[in-house]
Coordinates of C-alpha atoms in Angstrom, one line a residue:
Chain B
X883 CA 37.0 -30.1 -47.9
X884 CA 37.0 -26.5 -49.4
X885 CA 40.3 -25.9 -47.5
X886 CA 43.9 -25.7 -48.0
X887 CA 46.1 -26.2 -44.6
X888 CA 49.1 -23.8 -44.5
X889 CA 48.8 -23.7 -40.6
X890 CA 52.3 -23.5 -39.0
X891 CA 53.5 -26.9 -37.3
X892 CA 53.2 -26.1 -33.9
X893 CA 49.5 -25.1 -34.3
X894 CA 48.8 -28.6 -35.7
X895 CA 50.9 -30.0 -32.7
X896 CA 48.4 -28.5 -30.7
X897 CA 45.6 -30.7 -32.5
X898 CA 47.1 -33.8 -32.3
X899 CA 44.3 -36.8 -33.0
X900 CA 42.9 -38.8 -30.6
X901 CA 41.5 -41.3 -33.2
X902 CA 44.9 -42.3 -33.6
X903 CA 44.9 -44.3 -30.5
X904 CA 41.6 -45.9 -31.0
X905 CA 42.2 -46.9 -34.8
X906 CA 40.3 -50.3 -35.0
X907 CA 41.8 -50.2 -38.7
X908 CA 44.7 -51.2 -37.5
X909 CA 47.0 -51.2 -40.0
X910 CA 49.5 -48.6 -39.1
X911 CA 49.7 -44.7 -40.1
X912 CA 51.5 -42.5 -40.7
X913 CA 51.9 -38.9 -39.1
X914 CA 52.9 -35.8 -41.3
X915 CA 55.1 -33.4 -40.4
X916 CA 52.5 -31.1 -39.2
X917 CA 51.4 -34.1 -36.7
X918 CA 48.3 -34.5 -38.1
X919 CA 47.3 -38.1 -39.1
X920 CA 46.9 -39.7 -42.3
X921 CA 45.6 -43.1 -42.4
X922 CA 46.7 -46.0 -44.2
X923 CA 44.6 -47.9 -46.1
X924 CA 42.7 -45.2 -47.6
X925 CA 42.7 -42.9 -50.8
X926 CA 42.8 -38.9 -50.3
X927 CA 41.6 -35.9 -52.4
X928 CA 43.2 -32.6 -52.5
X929 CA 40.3 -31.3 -51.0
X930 CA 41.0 -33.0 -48.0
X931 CA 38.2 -35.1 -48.3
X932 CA 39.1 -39.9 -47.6
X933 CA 37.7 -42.6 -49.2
X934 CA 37.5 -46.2 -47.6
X935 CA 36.9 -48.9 -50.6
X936 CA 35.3 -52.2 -49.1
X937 CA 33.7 -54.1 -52.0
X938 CA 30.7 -51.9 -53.7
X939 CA 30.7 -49.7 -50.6
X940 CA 33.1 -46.5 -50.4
X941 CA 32.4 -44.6 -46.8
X942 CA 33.5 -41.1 -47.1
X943 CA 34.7 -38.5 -44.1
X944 CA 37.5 -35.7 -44.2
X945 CA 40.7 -35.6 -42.6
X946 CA 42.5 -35.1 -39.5
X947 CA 44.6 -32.1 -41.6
X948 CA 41.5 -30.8 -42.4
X949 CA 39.3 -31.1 -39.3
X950 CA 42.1 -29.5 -37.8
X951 CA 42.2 -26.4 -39.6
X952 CA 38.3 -26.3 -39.6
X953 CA 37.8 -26.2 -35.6
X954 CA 35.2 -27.2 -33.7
X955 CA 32.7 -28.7 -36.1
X956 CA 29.2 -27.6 -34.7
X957 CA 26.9 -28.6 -37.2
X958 CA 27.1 -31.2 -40.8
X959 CA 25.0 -30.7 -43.7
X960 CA 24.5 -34.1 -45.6
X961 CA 22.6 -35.4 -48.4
X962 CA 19.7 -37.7 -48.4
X963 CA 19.6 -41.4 -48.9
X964 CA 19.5 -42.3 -52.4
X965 CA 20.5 -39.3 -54.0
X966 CA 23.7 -38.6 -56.1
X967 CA 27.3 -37.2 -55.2
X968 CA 29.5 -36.9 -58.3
X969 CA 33.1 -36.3 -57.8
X970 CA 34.2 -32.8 -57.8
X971 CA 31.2 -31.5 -56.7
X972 CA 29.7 -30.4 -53.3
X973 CA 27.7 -32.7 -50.9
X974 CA 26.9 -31.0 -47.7
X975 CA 28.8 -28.8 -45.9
X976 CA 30.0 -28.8 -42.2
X977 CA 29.8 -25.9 -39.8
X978 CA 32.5 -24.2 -37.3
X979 CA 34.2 -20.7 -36.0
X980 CA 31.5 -19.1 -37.9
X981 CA 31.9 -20.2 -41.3
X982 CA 30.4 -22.5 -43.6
X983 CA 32.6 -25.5 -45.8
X984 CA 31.5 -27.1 -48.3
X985 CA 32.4 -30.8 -48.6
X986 CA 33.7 -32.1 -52.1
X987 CA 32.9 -35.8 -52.8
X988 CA 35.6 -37.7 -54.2
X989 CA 34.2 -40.3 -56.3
X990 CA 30.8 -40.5 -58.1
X991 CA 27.6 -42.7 -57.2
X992 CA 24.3 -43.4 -55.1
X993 CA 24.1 -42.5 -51.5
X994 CA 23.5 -45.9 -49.6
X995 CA 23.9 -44.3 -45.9
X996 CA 24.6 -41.4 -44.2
X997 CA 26.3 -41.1 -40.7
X998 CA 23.4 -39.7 -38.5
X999 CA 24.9 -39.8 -35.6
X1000 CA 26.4 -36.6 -36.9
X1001 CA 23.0 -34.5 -35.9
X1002 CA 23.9 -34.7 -32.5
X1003 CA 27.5 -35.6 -32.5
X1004 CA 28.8 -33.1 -35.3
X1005 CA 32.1 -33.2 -33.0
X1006 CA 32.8 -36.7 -34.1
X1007 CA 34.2 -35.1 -37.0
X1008 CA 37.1 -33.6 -34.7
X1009 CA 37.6 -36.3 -32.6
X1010 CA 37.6 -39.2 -34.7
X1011 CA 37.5 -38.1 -38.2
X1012 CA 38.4 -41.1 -39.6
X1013 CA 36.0 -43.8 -37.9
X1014 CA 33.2 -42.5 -35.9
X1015 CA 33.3 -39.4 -38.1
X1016 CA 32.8 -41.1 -41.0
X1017 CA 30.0 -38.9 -43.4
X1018 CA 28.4 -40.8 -46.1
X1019 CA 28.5 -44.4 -47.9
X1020 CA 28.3 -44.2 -51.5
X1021 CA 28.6 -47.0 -53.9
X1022 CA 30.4 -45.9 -57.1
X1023 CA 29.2 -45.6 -60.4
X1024 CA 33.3 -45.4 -61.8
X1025 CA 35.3 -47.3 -59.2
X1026 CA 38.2 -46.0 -61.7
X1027 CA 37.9 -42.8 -60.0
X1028 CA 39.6 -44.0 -57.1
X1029 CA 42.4 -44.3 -59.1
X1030 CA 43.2 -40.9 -59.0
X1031 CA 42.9 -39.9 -55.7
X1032 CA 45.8 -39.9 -53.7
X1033 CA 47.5 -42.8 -51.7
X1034 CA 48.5 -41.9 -47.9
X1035 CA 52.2 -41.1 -48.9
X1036 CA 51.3 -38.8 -51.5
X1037 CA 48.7 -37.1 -49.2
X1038 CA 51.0 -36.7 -46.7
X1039 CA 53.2 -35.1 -48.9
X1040 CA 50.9 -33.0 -50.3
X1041 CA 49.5 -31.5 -47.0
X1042 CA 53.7 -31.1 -46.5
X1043 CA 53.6 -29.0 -49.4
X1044 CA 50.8 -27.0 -48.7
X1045 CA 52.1 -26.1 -44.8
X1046 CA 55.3 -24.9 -46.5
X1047 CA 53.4 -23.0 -48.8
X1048 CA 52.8 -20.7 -46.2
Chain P
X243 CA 47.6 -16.3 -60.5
X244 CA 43.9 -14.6 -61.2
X245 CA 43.4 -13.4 -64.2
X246 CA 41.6 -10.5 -62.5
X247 CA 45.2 -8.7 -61.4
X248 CA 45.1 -5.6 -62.8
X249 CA 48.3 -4.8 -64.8
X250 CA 48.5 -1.2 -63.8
X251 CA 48.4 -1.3 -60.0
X252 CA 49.3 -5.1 -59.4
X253 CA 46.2 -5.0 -57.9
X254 CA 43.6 -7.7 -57.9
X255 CA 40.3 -6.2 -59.1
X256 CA 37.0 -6.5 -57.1
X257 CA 33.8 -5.3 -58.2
X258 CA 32.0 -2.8 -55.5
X259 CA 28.1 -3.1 -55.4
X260 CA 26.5 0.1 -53.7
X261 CA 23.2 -0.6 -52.0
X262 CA 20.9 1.2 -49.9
X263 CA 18.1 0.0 -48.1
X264 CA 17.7 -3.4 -49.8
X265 CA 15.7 -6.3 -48.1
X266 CA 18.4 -8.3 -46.5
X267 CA 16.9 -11.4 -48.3
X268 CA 17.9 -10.0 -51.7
X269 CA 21.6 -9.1 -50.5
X270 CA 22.0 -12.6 -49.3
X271 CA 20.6 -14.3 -52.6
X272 CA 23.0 -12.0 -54.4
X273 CA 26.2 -13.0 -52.2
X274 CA 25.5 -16.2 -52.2
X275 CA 24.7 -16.4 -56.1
X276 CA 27.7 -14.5 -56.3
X277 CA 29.8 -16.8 -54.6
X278 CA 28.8 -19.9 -56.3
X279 CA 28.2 -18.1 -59.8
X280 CA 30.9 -15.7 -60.1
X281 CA 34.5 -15.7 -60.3
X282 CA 35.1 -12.0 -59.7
X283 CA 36.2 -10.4 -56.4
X284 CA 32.7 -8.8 -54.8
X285 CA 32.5 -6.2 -52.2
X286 CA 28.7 -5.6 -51.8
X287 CA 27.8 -1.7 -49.4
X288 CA 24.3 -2.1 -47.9
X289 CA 23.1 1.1 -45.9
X290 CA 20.6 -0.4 -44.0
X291 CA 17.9 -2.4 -44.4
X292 CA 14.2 -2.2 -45.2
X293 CA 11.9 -4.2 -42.5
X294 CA 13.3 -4.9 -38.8
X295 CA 14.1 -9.4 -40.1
X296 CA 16.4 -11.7 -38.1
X297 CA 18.9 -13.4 -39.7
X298 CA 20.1 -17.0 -38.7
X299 CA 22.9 -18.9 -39.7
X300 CA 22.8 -22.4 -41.6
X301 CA 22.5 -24.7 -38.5
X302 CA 20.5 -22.0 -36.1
X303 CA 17.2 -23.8 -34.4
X304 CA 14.3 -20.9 -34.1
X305 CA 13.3 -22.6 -31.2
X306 CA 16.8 -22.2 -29.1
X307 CA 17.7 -18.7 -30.5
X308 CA 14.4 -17.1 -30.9
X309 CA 11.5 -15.5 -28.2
X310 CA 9.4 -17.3 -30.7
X311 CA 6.2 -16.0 -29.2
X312 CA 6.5 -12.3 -30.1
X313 CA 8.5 -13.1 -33.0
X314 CA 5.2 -15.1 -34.4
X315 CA 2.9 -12.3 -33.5
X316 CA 4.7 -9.4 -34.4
X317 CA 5.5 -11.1 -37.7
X318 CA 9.0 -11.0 -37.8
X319 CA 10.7 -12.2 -40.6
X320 CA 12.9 -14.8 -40.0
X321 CA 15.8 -16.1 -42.3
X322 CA 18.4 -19.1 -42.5
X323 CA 21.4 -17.6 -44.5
X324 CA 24.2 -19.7 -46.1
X325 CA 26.9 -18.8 -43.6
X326 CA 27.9 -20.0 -40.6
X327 CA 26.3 -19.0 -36.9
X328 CA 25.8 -16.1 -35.2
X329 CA 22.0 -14.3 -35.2
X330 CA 21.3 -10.9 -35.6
X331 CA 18.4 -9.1 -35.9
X332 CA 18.7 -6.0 -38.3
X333 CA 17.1 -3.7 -40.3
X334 CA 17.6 0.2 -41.3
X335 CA 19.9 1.2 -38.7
X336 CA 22.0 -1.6 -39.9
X337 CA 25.3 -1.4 -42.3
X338 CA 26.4 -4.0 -44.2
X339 CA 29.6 -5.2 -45.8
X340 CA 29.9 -8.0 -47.6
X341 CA 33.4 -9.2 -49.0
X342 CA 34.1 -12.3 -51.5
X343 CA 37.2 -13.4 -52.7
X344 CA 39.0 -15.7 -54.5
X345 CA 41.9 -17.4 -52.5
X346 CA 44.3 -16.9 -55.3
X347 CA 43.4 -12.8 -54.8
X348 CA 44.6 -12.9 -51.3
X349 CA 47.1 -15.4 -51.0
X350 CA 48.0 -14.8 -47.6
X351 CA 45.1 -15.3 -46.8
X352 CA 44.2 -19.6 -45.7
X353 CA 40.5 -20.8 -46.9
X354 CA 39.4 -21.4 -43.5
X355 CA 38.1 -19.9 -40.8
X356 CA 40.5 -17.8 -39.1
X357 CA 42.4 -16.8 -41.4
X358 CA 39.6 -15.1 -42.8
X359 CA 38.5 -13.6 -40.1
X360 CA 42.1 -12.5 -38.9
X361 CA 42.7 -11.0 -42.3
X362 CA 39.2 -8.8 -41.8
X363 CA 39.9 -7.9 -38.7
X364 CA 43.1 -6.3 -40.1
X365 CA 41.4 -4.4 -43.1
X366 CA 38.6 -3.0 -40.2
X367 CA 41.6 -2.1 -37.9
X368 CA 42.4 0.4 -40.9
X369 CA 38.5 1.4 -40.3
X370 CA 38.0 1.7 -36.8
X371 CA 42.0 2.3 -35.9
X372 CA 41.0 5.8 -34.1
X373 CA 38.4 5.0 -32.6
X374 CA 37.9 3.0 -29.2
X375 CA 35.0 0.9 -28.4
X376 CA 36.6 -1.2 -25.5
X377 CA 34.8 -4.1 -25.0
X378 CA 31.8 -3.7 -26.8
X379 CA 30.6 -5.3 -29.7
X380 CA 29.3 -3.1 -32.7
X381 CA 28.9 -5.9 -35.3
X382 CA 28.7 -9.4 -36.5
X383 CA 30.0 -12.0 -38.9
X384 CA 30.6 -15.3 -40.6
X385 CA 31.4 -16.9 -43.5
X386 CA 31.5 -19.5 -46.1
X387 CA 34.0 -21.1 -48.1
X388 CA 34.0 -22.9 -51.2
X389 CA 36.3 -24.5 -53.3
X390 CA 38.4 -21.7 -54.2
X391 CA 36.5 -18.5 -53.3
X392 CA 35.0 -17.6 -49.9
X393 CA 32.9 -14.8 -48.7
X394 CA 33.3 -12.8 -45.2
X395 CA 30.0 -10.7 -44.3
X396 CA 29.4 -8.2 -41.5
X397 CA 26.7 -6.9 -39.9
X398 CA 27.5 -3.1 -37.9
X399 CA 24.9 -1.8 -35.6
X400 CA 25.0 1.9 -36.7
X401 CA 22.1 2.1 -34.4
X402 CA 19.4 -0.3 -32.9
X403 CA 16.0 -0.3 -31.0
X404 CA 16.6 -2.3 -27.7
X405 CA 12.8 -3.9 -28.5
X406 CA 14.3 -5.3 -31.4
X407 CA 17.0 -7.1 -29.4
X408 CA 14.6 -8.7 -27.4
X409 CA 13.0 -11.0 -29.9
X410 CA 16.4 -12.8 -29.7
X411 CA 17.4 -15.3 -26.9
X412 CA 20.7 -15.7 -24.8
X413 CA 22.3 -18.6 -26.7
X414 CA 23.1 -21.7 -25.0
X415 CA 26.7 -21.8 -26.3
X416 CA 28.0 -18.2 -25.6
X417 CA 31.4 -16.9 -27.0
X418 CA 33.7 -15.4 -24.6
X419 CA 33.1 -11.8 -25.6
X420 CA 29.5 -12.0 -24.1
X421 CA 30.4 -13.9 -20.8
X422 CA 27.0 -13.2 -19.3
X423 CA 25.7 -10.1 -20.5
X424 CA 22.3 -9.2 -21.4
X425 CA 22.3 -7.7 -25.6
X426 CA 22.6 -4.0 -24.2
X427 CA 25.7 -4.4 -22.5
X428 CA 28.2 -5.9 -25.1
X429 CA 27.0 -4.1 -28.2
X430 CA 27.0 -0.4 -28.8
X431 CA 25.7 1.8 -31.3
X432 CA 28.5 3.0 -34.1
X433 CA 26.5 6.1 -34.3
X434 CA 28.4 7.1 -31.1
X435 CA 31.9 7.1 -32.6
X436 CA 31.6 7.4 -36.1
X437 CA 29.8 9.0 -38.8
X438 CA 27.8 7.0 -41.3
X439 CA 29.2 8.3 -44.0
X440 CA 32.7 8.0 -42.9
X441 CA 32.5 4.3 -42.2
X442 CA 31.2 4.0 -45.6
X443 CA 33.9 6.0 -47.3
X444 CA 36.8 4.4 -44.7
X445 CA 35.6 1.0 -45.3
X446 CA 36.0 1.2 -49.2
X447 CA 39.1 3.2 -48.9
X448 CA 40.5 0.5 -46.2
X449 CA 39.5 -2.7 -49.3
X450 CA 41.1 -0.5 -52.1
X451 CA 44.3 -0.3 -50.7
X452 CA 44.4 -4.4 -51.4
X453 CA 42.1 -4.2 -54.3
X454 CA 41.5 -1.7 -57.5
X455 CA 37.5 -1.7 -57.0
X456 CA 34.9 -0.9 -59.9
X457 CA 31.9 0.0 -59.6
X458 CA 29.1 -2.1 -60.8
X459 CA 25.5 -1.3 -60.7
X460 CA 22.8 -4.2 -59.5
X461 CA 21.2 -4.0 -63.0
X462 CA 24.6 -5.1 -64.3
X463 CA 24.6 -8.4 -62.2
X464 CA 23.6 -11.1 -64.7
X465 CA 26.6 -11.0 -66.9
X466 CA 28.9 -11.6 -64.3
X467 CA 26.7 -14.3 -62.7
X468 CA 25.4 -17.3 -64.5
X469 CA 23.8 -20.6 -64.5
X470 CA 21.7 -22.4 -61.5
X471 CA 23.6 -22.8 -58.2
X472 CA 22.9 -24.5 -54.7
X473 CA 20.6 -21.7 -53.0
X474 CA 20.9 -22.3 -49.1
X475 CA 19.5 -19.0 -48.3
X476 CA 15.8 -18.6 -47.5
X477 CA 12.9 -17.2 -45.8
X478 CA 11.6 -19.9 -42.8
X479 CA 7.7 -19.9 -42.9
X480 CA 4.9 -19.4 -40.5
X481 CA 4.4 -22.9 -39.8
X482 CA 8.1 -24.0 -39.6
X483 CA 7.9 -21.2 -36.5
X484 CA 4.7 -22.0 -35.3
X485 CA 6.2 -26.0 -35.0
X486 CA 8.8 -24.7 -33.8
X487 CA 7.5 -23.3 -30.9
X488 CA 4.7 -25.9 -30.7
X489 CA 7.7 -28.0 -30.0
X490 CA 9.6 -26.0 -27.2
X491 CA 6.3 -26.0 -25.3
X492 CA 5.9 -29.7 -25.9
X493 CA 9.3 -29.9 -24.1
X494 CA 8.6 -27.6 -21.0

């Protein structure tokens, strides 16, 4: 996500997740100080952007920090079946409050699915960004990229960092 | 910190692109190259426009925001830009000020939405601070952000033929600004408050007391902008409107 979250901690409180509750990933999170959720389980890039590894499939989606700061999410932009997303670099983009946000992919590789339930639901991004929201599957060409993308702890600090920032 | 900061003022520098009756097309394929080319600071002036076009955002549908009928017949350009919703129909009564920015040039200033827009509406409080237009609107924007640059566009409505506004629909999703008024009753017509020229001249005085602008003619462009980029922006065609509307009357 072309963001960086500086909103104060009571606006966050405000945007508490609901996909908390319904996590079938069930392993437990964990809630930053700005009450926004990061899941355990998966990787994080400072673009606010999550990775799920399974195998040869990665799923990719952005997080509740960063749906939060976007607003309602009206409209997704995403790529096509079989085409390419190399980390770094822009794959679509998501719509709200006016504006236009590009979404950075993580990791490199081939598009193997991409959520289109998002055409009519773009707000599944808001309320569950990290499961029904989910954006794209992609199956790496490095799996070592993963590597160095962030872990929940270290996400949660970061997006710490970034709120007192401002 | 940008490497942009002038030394002398502690300024950031932003370039300042004077335009005058350039199609609306071109401006938007020079913001959005701009944005995705350029690392400089941009503010782009365009006094009005040449043809009468509407302008759509990146997820607008003709067929819910458009009286595609006469829009089809009386040949009315139609364009998707790269930014976010909102459509507006302009053309030479129409100002336009476009404003991109590297985050690290405004760093109080959050990459997202309303920040943006909260910051903007600060820098046009300087504009418009003696002047009262109650609850009228006189002009429209949105946005796009990028990695670590984002641009904030506005459209003013200097003036504007009332046929013009009917090519466009009420919108299904209405802010709370419109609540259920036809076009002519929440905008007005700057040309009732304020001069042209003043708006101009306020407007660029208002972004040079947060930037040190230069002036930098169109011809000039390409060494500040290069190599290919993503280019959202374009001009829908007949038969994209004609299937448009071929598919609203489907659906009647």
């Amino acid at each position: 996500m072309a963001l960086r979250m500086w909103a104060s901690s009571t606006a966050n409180a405000l945007k508490l997740s609901s996909s908390v509750s319904k996590s079938h990933l069930s392993p437990p999170f964990s809630i930053s100080r700005c009450f926004s959720s990061v899941l355990e389980g998966l990787k994080y890039a400072n673009s606010h952007e999550w990775v799920k590894h399974e195998g040869s499939v990665a799923t990719i989606g952005i997080s509740d920090h960063a749906q939060g700061h976007l607003g309602e999410v009206v409209f997704v932009e995403l790529p096509e079946e079989k085409s390419s997303v190399s980390k770094e670099k822009s794959f679509g983009a998501v719509e709200s409050v006016k504006a236009t946000s590009e979404i950075i992919s993580p990791i490199s590789g081939e598009v193997i699915e991409v959520n289109t339930k998002l055409t009519d639901s773009p707000g599944l991004i808001n309320s569950s960004p990290y499961e029904d929201g989910w954006m794209i599957k992609v199956k790496p060409s490095s799996p070592a990229e993963l590597e160095s993308l962030m872990d929940p702890k270290a996400y949660t600090k970061f997006c710490e960092e970034e709120d007192a920032a401002h | 910190m940008s490497v942009n900061r002038a030394k002398n003022l502690g300024l950031p520098l932003m370039n300042l692109v004077r335009l005058k009756g350039a199609p609306i097309l071109e401006q938007l394929h020079l913001e959005e190259r701009l944005l995705r080319t350029s690392s400089d600071n941009w503010c782009i002036v365009n006094d009005g426009t040449n043809v009468p076009t509407i302008v759509m955002g990146m997820s607008g549908k003709p067929s819910q925001l458009l009286e595609l009928g006469p829009v089809i017949q009386d040949r009315i350009p139609v364009i998707k830009r790269f930014t976010g919703r909102g459509t507006v129909i302009v053309d030479k009564s129409t100002m336009f000020v476009s404003l991109i920015c590297n985050k690290d040039d405004v760093p109080n200033v959050q990459p997202y939405p309303r920040s943006v827009m909260a910051w903007s509406g600060s820098l046009y409080g300087e504009v418009f601070k003696d002047y009262v237009f109650g609850d009228r609107k006189f002009g429209g924007n949105a946005q796009s952000i990028i990695r670590n640059r984002w641009i904030h566009h506005t459209s003013f409505l200097w003036d504007y033929n009332v046929r013009n506004m009917a090519y466009l629909k009420l919108p299904s999703r209405v802010p709370q600004y419109r609540l259920e008024r036809d076009h002519t009753d929440f905008v007005c017509r700057m040309k009732d408050y304020i001069e042209r020229s003043d708006f101009v001249e306020k407007t660029v005085k208002a972004v040079g007391n947060q930037f040190t602008l230069k002036q930098v003619n169109l011809e000039d462009i390409d060494s500040y902008a290069k190599g290919e980029h993503l280019k959202s922006t374009r001009l829908l065609t007949l038969k994209e409107l004609e299937e448009a509307m071929a598919g609203t009357t489907h659906n009647a």
